[in-house]
Tab-separated table of C-alpha atoms in Angstrom:
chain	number	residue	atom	x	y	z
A	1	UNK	CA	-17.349	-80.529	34.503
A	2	UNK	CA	-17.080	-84.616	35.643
A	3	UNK	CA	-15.299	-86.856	33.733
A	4	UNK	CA	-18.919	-88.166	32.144
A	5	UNK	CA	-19.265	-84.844	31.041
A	6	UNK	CA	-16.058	-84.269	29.038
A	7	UNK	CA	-16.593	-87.618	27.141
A	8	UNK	CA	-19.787	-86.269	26.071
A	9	UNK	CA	-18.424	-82.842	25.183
A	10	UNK	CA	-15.858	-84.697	23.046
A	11	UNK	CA	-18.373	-87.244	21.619
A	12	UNK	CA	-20.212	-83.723	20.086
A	13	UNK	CA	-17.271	-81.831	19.287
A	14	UNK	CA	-14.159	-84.121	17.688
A	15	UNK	CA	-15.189	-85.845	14.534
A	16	UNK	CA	-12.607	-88.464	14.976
A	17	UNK	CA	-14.365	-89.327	18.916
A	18	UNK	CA	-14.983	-92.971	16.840
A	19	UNK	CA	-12.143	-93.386	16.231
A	20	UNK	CA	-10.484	-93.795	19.681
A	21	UNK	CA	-9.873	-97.032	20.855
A	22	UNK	CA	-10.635	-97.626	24.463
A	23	UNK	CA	-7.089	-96.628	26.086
A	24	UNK	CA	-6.791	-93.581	23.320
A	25	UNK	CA	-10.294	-92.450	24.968
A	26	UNK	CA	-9.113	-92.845	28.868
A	27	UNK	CA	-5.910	-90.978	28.248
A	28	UNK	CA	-7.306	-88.141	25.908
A	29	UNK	CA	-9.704	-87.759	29.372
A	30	UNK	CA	-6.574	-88.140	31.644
A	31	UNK	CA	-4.118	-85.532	29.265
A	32	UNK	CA	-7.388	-82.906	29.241
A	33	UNK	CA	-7.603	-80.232	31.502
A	34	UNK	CA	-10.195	-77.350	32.340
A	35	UNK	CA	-8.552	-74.087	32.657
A	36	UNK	CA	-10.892	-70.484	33.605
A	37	UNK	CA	-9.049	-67.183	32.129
A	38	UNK	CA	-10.222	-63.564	33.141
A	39	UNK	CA	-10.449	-61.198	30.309
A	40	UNK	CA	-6.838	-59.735	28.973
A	41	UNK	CA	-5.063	-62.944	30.455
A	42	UNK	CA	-2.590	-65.181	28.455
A	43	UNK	CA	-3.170	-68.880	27.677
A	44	UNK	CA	-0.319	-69.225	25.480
A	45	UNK	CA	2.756	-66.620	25.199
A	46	UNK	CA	5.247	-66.648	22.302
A	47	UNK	CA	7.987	-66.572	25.314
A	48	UNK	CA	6.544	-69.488	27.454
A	49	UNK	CA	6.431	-73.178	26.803
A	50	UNK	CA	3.431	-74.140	24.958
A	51	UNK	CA	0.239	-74.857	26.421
A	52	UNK	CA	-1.626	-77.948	24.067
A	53	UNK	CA	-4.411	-78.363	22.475
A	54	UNK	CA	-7.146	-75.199	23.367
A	55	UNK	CA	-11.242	-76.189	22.760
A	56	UNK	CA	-13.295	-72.848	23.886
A	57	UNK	CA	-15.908	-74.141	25.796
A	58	UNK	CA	-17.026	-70.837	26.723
A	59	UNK	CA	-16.043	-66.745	25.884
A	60	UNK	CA	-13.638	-65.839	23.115
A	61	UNK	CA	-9.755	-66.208	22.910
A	62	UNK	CA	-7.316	-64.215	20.004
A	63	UNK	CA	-4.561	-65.531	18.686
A	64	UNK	CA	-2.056	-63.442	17.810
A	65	UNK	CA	1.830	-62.448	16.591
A	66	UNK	CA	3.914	-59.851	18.662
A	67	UNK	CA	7.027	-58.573	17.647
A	68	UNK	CA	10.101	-56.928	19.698
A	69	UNK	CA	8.450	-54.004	19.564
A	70	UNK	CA	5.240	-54.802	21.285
A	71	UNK	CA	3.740	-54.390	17.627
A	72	UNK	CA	0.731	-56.867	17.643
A	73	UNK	CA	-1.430	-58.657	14.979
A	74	UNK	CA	-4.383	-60.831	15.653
A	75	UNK	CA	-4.265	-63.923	13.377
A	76	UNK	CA	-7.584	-65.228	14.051
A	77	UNK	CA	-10.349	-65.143	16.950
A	78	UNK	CA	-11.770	-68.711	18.731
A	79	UNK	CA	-14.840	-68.763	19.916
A	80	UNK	CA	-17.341	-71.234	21.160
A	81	UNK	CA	-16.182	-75.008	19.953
A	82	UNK	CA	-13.032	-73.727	18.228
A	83	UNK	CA	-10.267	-75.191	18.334
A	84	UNK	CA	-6.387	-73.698	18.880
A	85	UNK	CA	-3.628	-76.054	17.922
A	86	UNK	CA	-0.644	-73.419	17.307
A	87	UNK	CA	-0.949	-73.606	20.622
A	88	UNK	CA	1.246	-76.785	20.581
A	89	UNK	CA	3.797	-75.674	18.545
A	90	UNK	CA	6.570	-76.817	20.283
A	91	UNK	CA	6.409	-80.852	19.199
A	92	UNK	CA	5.723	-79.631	15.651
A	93	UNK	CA	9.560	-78.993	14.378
A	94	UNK	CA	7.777	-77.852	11.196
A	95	UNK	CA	5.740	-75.109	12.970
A	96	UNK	CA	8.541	-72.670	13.715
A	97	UNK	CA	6.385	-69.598	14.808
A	98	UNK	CA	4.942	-69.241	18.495
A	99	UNK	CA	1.900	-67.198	18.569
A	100	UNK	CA	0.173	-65.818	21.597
A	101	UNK	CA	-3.228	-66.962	22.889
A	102	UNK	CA	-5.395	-64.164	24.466
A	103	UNK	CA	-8.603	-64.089	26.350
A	104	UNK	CA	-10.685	-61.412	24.782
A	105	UNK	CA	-13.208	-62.078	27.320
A	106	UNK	CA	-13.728	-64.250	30.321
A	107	UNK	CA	-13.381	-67.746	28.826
A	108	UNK	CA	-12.868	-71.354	29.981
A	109	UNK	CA	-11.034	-73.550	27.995
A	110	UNK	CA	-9.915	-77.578	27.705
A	111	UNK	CA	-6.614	-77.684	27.137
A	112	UNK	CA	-5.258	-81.305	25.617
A	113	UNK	CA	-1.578	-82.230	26.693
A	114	UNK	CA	0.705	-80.938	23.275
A	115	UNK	CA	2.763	-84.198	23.506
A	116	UNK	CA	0.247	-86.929	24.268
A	117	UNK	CA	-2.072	-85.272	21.380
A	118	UNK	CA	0.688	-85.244	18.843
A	119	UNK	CA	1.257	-88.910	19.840
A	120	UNK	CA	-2.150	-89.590	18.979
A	121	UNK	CA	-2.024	-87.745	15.813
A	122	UNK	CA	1.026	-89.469	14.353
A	123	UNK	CA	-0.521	-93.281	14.999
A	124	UNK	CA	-4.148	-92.764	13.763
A	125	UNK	CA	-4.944	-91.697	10.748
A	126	UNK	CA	-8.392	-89.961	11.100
A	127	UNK	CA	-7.187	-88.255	13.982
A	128	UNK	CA	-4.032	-86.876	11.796
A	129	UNK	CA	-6.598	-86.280	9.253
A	130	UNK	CA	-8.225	-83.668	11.697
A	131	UNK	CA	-5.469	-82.024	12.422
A	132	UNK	CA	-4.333	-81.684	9.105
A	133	UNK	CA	-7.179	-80.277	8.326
A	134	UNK	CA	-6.852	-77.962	11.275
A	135	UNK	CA	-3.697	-76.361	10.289
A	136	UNK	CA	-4.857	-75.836	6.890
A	137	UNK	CA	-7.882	-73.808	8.255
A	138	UNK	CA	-4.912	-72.127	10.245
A	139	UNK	CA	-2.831	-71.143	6.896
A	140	UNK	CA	-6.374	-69.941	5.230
A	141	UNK	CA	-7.028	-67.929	7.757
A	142	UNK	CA	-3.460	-66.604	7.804
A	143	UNK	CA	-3.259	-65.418	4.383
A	144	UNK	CA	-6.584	-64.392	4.418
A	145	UNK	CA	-5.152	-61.565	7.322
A	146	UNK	CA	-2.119	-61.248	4.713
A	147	UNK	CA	-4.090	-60.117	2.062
A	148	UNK	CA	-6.068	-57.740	3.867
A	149	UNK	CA	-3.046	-55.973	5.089
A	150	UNK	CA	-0.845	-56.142	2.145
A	151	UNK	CA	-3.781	-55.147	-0.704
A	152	UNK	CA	-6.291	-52.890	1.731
A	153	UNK	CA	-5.650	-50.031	2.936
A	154	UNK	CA	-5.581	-49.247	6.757
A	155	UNK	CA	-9.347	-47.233	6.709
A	156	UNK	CA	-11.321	-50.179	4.702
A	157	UNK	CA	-9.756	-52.610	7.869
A	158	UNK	CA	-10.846	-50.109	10.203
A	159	UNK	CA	-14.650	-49.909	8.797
A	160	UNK	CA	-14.425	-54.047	8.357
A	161	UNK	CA	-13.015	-54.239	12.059
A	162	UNK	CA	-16.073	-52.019	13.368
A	163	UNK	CA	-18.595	-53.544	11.488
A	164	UNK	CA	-17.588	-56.959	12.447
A	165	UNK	CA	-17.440	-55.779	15.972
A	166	UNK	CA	-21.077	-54.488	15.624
A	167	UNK	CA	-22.701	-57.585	14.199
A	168	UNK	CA	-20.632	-59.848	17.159
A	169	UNK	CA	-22.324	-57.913	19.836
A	170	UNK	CA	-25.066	-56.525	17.938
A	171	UNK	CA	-25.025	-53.064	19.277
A	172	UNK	CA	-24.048	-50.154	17.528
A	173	UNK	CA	-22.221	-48.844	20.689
A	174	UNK	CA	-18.208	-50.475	20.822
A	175	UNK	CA	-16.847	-50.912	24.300
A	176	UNK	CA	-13.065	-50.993	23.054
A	177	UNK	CA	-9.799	-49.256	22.835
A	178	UNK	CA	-7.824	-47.449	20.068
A	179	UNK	CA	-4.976	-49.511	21.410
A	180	UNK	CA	-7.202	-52.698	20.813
A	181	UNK	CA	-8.076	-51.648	17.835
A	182	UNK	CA	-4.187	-51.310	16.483
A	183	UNK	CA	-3.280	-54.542	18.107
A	184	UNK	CA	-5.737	-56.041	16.168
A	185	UNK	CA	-4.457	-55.069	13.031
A	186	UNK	CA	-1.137	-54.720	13.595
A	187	UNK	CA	-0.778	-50.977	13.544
A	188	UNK	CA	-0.425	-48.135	16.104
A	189	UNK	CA	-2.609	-46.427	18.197
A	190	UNK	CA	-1.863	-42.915	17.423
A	191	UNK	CA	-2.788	-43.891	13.644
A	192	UNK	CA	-5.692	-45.692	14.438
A	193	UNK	CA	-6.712	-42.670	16.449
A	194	UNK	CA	-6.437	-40.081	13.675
A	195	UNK	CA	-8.332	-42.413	11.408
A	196	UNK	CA	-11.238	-42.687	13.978
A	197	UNK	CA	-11.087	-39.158	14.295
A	198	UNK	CA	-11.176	-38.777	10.611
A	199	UNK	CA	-14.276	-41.320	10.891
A	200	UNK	CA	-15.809	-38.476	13.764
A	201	UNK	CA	-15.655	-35.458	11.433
A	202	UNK	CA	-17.053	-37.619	8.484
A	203	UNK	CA	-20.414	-38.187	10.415
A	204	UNK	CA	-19.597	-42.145	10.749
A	205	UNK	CA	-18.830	-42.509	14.685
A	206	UNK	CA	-19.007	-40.921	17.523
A	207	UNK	CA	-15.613	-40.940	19.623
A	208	UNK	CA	-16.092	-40.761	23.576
A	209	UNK	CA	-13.207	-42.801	26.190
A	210	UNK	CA	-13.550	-46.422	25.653
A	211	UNK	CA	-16.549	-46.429	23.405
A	212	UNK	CA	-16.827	-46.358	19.530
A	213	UNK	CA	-20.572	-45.246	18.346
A	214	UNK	CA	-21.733	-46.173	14.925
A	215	UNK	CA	-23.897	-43.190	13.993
A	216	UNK	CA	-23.867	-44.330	10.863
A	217	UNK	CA	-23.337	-47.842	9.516
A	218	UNK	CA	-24.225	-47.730	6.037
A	219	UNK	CA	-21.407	-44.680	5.559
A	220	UNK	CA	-18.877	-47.461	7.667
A	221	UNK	CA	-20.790	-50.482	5.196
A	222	UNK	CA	-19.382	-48.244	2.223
A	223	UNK	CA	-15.828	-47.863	3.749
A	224	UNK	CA	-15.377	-51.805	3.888
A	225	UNK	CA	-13.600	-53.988	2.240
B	1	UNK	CA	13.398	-88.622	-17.784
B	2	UNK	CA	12.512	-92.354	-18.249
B	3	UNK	CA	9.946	-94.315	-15.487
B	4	UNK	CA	13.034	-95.648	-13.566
B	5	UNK	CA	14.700	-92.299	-13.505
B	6	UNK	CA	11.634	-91.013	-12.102
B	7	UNK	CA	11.391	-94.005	-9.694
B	8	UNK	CA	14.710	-93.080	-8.377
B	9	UNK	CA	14.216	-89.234	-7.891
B	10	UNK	CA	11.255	-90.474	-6.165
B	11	UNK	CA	13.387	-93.148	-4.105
B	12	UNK	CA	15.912	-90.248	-3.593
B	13	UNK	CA	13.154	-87.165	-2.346
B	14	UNK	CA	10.197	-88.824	-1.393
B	15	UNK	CA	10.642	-89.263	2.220
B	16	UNK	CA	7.600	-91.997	1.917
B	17	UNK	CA	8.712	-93.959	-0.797
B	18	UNK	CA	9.373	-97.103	1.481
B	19	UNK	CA	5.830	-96.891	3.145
B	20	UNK	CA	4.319	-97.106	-0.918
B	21	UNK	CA	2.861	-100.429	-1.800
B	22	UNK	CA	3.868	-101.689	-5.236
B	23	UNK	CA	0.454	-100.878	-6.793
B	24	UNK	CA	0.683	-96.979	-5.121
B	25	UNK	CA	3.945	-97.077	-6.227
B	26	UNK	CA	2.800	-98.018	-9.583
B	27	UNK	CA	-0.040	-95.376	-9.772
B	28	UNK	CA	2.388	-92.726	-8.055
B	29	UNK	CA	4.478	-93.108	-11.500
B	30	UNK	CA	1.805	-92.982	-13.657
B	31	UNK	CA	-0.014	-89.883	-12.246
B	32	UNK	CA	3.478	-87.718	-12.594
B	33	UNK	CA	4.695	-85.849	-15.367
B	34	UNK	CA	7.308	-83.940	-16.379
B	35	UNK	CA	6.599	-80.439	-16.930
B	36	UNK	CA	9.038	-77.705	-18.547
B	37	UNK	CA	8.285	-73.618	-18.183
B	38	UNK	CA	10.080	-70.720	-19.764
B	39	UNK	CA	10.951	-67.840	-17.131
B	40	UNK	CA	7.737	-65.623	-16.421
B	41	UNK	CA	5.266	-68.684	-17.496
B	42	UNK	CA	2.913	-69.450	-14.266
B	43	UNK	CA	2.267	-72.904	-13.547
B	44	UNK	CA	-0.894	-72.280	-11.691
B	45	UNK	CA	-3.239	-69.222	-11.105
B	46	UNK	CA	-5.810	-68.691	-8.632
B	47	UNK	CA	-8.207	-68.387	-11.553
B	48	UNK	CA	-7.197	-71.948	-13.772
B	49	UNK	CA	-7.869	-75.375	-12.141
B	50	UNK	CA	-5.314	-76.395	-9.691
B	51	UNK	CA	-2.259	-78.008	-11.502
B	52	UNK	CA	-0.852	-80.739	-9.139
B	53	UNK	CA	1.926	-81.108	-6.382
B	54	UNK	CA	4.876	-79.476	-8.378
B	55	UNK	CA	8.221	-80.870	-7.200
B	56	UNK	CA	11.187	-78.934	-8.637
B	57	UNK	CA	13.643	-80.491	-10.816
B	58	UNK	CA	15.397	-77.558	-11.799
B	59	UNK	CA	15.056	-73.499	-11.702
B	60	UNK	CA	13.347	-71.491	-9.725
B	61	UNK	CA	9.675	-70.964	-8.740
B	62	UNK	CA	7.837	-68.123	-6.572
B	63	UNK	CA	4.424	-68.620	-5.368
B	64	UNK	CA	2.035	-65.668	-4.614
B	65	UNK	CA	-0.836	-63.921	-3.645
B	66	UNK	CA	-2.673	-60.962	-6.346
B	67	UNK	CA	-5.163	-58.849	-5.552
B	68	UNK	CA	-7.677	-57.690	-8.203
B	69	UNK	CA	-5.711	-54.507	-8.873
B	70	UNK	CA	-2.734	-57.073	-9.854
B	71	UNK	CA	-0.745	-56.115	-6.985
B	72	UNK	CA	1.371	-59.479	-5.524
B	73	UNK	CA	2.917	-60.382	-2.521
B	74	UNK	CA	5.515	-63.494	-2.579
B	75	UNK	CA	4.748	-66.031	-0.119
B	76	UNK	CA	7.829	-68.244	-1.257
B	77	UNK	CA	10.428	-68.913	-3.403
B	78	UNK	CA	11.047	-72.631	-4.409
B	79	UNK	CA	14.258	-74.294	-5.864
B	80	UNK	CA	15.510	-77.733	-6.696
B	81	UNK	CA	13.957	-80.836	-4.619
B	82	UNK	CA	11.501	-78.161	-3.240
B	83	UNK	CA	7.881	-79.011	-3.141
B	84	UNK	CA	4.800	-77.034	-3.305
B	85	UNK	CA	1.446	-78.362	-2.310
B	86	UNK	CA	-0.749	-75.000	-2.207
B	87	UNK	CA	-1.081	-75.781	-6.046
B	88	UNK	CA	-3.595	-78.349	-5.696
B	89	UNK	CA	-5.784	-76.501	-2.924
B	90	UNK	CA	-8.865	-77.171	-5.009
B	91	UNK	CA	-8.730	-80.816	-3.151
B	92	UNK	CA	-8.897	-79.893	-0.035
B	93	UNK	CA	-11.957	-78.046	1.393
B	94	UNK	CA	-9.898	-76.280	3.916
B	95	UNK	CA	-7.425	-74.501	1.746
B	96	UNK	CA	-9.368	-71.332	0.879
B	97	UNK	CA	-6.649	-69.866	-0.970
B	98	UNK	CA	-5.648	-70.422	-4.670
B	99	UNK	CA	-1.962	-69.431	-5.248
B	100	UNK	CA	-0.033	-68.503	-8.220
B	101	UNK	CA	2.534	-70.603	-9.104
B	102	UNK	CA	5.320	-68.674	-11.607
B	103	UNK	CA	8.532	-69.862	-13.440
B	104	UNK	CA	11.415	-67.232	-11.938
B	105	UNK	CA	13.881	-69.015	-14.063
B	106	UNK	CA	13.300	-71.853	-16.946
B	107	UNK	CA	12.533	-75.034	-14.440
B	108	UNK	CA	11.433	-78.464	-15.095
B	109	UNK	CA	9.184	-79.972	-12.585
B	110	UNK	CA	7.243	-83.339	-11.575
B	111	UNK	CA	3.190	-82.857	-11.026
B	112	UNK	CA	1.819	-85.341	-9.408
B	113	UNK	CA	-1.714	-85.140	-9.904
B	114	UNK	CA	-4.162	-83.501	-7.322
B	115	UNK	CA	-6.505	-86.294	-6.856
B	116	UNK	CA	-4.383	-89.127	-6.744
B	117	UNK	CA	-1.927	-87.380	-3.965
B	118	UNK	CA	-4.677	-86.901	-2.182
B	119	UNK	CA	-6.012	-90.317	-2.672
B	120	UNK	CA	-2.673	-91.490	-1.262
B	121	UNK	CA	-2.502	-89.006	1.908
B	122	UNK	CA	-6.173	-90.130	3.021
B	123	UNK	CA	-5.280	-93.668	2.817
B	124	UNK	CA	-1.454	-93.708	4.186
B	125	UNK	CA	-0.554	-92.756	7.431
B	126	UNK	CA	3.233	-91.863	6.443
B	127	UNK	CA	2.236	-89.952	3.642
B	128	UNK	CA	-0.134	-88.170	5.275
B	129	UNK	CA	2.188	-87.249	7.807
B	130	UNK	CA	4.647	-86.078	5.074
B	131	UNK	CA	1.797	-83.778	3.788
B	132	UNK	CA	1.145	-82.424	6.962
B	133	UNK	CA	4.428	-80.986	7.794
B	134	UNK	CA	4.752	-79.565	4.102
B	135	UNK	CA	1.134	-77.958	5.362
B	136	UNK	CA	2.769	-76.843	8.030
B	137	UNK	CA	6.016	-75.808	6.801
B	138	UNK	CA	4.123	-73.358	4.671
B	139	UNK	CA	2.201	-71.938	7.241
B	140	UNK	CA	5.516	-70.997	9.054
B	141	UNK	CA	6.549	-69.741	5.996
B	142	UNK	CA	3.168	-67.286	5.341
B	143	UNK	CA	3.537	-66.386	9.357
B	144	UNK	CA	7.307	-64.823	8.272
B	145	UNK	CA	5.982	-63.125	5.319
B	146	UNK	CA	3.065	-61.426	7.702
B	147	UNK	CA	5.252	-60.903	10.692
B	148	UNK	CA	7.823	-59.139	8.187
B	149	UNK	CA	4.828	-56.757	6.429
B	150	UNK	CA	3.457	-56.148	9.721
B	151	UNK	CA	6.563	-55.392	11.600
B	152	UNK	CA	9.162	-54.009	9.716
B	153	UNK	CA	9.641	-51.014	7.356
B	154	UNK	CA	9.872	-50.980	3.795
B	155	UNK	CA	13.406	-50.035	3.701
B	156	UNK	CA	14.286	-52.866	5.954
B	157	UNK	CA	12.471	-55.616	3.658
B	158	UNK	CA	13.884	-53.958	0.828
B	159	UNK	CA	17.789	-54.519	2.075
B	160	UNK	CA	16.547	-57.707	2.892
B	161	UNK	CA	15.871	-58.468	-0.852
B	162	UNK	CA	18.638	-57.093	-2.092
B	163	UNK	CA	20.688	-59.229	-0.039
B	164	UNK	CA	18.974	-62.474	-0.357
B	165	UNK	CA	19.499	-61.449	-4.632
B	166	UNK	CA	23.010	-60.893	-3.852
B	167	UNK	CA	23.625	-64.603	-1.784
B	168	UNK	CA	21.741	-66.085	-3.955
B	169	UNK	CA	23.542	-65.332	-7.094
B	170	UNK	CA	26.858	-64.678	-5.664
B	171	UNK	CA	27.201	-61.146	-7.517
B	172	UNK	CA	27.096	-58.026	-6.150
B	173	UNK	CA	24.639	-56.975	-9.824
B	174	UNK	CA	21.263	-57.728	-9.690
B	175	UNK	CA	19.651	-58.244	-13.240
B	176	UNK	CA	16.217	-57.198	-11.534
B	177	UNK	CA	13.274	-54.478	-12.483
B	178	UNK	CA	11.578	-52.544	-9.515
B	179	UNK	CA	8.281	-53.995	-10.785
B	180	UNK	CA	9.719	-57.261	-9.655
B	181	UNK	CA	11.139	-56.306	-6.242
B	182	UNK	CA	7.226	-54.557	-5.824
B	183	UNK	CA	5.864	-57.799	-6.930
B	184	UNK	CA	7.781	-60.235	-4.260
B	185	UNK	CA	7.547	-57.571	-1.121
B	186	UNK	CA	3.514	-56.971	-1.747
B	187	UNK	CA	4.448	-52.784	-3.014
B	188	UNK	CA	3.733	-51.006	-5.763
B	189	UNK	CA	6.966	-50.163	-8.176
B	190	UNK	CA	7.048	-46.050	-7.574
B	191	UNK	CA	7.482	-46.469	-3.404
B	192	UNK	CA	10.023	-48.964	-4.108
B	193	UNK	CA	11.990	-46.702	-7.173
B	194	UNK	CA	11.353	-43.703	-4.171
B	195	UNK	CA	13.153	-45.964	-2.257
B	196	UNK	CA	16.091	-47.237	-4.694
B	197	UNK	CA	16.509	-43.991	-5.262
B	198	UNK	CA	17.206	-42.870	-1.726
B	199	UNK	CA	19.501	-45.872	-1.409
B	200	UNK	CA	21.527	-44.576	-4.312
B	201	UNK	CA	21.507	-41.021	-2.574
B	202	UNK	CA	23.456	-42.885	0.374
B	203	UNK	CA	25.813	-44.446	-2.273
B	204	UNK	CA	24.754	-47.987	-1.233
B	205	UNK	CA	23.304	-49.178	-4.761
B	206	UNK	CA	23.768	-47.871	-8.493
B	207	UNK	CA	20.971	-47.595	-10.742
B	208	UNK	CA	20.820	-48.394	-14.341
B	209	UNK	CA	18.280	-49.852	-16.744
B	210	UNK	CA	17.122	-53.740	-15.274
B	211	UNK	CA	19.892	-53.833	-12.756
B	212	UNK	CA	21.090	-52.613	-9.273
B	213	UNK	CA	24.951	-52.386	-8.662
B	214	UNK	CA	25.517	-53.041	-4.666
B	215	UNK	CA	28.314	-50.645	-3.854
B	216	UNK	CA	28.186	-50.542	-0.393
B	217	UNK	CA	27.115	-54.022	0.904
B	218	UNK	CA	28.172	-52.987	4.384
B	219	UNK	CA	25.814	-50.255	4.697
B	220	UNK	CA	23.050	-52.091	3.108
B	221	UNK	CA	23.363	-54.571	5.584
B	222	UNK	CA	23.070	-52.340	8.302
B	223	UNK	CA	19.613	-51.658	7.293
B	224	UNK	CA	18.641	-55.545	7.265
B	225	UNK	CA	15.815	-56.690	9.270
C-alpha cells in the first residue's frame, strides 16, 4: 500500500479525515504502519507493551481477556474496517485492563502509533469525539458478553456460538476446535466437549477431529439464546 | 443546597469547572437538581427514560445489569463524589446498555440532565475529555466484573464480598440477606445459602436471620481471589 493509498483508505474509513489539519494528516501517515499476521499470531498481548491503534484492512482479529490460568474469553471479534483501540491502553491511565489481540485468520492490519493518536485525540475535538464513541461501542459490547455469561447458560452460548459461526462462513460444516470453542467463551474444553457430545446424541451435530457438522440447524436455532 | 452551594460542590468535584464559560456555567446550575432516595428506591431502570448524570452527595448507590428472569449482576458500587454516567445512555447512540441505578443506602444526589451534559461534552474539549475517562473508567470497571465471573469460583467471589462488607463497614456483622449477595455477584440466592452454609461448616461465618457473623476472618481470607 503507497502512501496515496493510505490517505485514501483513511479518507473512506475515519469520519473525522476532515478534520485533520495539514500536519495532523502527514503525521497520522508518518505514525501508521502496515503489519501482515498469520493465523493464531498475537498483535497485542496483555504481557507486552501495547501496540496502537489496529484498522483490519483485511481477515479477522479477536480480542480477548486471559487469566493466570490460561482461562480465555473473547470480548469481541474485528473484522474488515474495524477498529481496535484497547489496543492502546497503555497512555489511557483510565483503561486499566490489557486485553490480547488475536489473528483468527490471516489478517493485515494498520496499526496507528498509541501515543501520537492519543495526542491527537486530546487537542481535537471531533477526533476525541470518535474515540469516545469508540470505547463506548467497546463497554456495549463488553457487557453485552457479561450478560450472556452471567444470565445464559453454557448450552444456549454453545448453539449461539455455532450458529454464528455458520452464518460467518456460510457452511454448515465448522473447521474449529473444542479448545477454540472454550476460549471463546471463557470455559474449558473438557466441558465444551461433553456438551458437543451431548449436541451428537441429540441429532444436532455431527462430531469428527477438527470439524463441527450442523445436521440440524433448526434443533441448534431452538437451543439459542 | 442553595445555587452557590451547588456552585461550589461543582467548583470542588468538577474537574472542568474552570474550562465552563459563564453562560455554561449558568445553564450547568440550572439543569441540576437535587435528588433524595430511600434505601432500595432505583434511580434509573433499563425500562424508564434515562434519569441524568447522578453525582453522589451522600449514601451509597449500585448499578446493575437484570435479566428478564430478574436475576442481577452488580457492575459497581458508587459512594460520595462518585459519578455515574451509564444513567443517561439513552443520549448516546453507542451505549447499548440501559443500567439500573439503586439506592443501597438513603443518598442524596445531583442529576444533571442528559441532554444538556451532553450538549456540553460535544461542544467542550475539556469536558469531553472528562467524560471520556469516566467512559472509560467504567469499562475497566465492567472488564473486572467479567474477568472475575469468568475466572474465578463462586466461593472465591463470595469471600471477596464478604470482605469488601466487612472493610467497608468496619464490623466483622454483616446486616445482609443472601438474596442480596446473589443480586451483586450475578447468582441465584440457594447456590449462594449452599455456599454460606458450607462456610459456616468450616466455622468461618455464623448464620442468623439478615446477618453473617465473620468468625474466622483469617480463613475467609484465605479463600479471597
Amino acid at each position: 500500500m503507497t502512501e496515496k493509498e493510505l490517505e485514501l483508505y483513511f479518507k473512506d474509513n475515519l469520519s473525522f479525515y476532515d478534520n485533520l489539519s495539514e500536519i495532523e494528516l502527514k503525521n497520522l501517515l508518518s505514525c501508521s504502519s502496515i503489519q501482515y499476521y498469520k493465523k493464531g499470531e498475537l498483535l497485542n498481548s496483555k504481557n507486552s507493551t501495547c501496540t496502537g491503534i489496529v484498522l483490519v484492512l483485511s481477515g479477522q482479529l479477536r480480542s480477548f481477556m486471559s487469566s493466570n490460568t490460561s482461562r480465555e474469553i473473547t470480548l469481541f471479534n474485528l473484522f474488515e474496517r474495524d477498529i481496535c483501540v484497547l489496543s492502546s491502553s497503555c497512555v489511557y491511565p483510565n483503561l486499566t485492563y490489557d486485553v490480547n489481540l488475536e489473528a483468527v485468520k490471516d489478517s493485515s492490519v494498520i496499526i496507528i502509533d498509541s501515543k501520537f493518536f492519543k495526542e491527537l485525540t486530546t487537542n481535537n475535538l471531533k477526533i476525541q469525539s470518535f474515540f469516545l464513541n469508540l470505547i463506548q461501542d467497546k463497554l456495549s459490547e463488553v457487557m453485552w458478553v457479561l450478560e450472556q455469561v452471567v444470565f445464559f447458560n453454557l448450552e444456549n452460548r454453545v448453539a449461539n456460538f455455532l450458529l454464528e459461526e455458520y452464518y460467518l462462513n456460510d457452511s454448515l460444516e465448522i473447521n474449529i476446535t473444542h479448545d477454540f470453542i472454550a476460549n471463546n467463551l471463557g470455559s474449558a474444553r473438557e466441558v465444551i466437549s461433553r456438551l458437543l457430545k451431548r449436541f451428537e446424541n441429540n441429532d444436532i451435530v455431527k462430531l469428527s477431529r477438527g470439524t463441527i457438522k450442523i445436521t440440524d440447524i433448526e434443533k441448534l436455532k431452538s437451543l439459542k439464546i
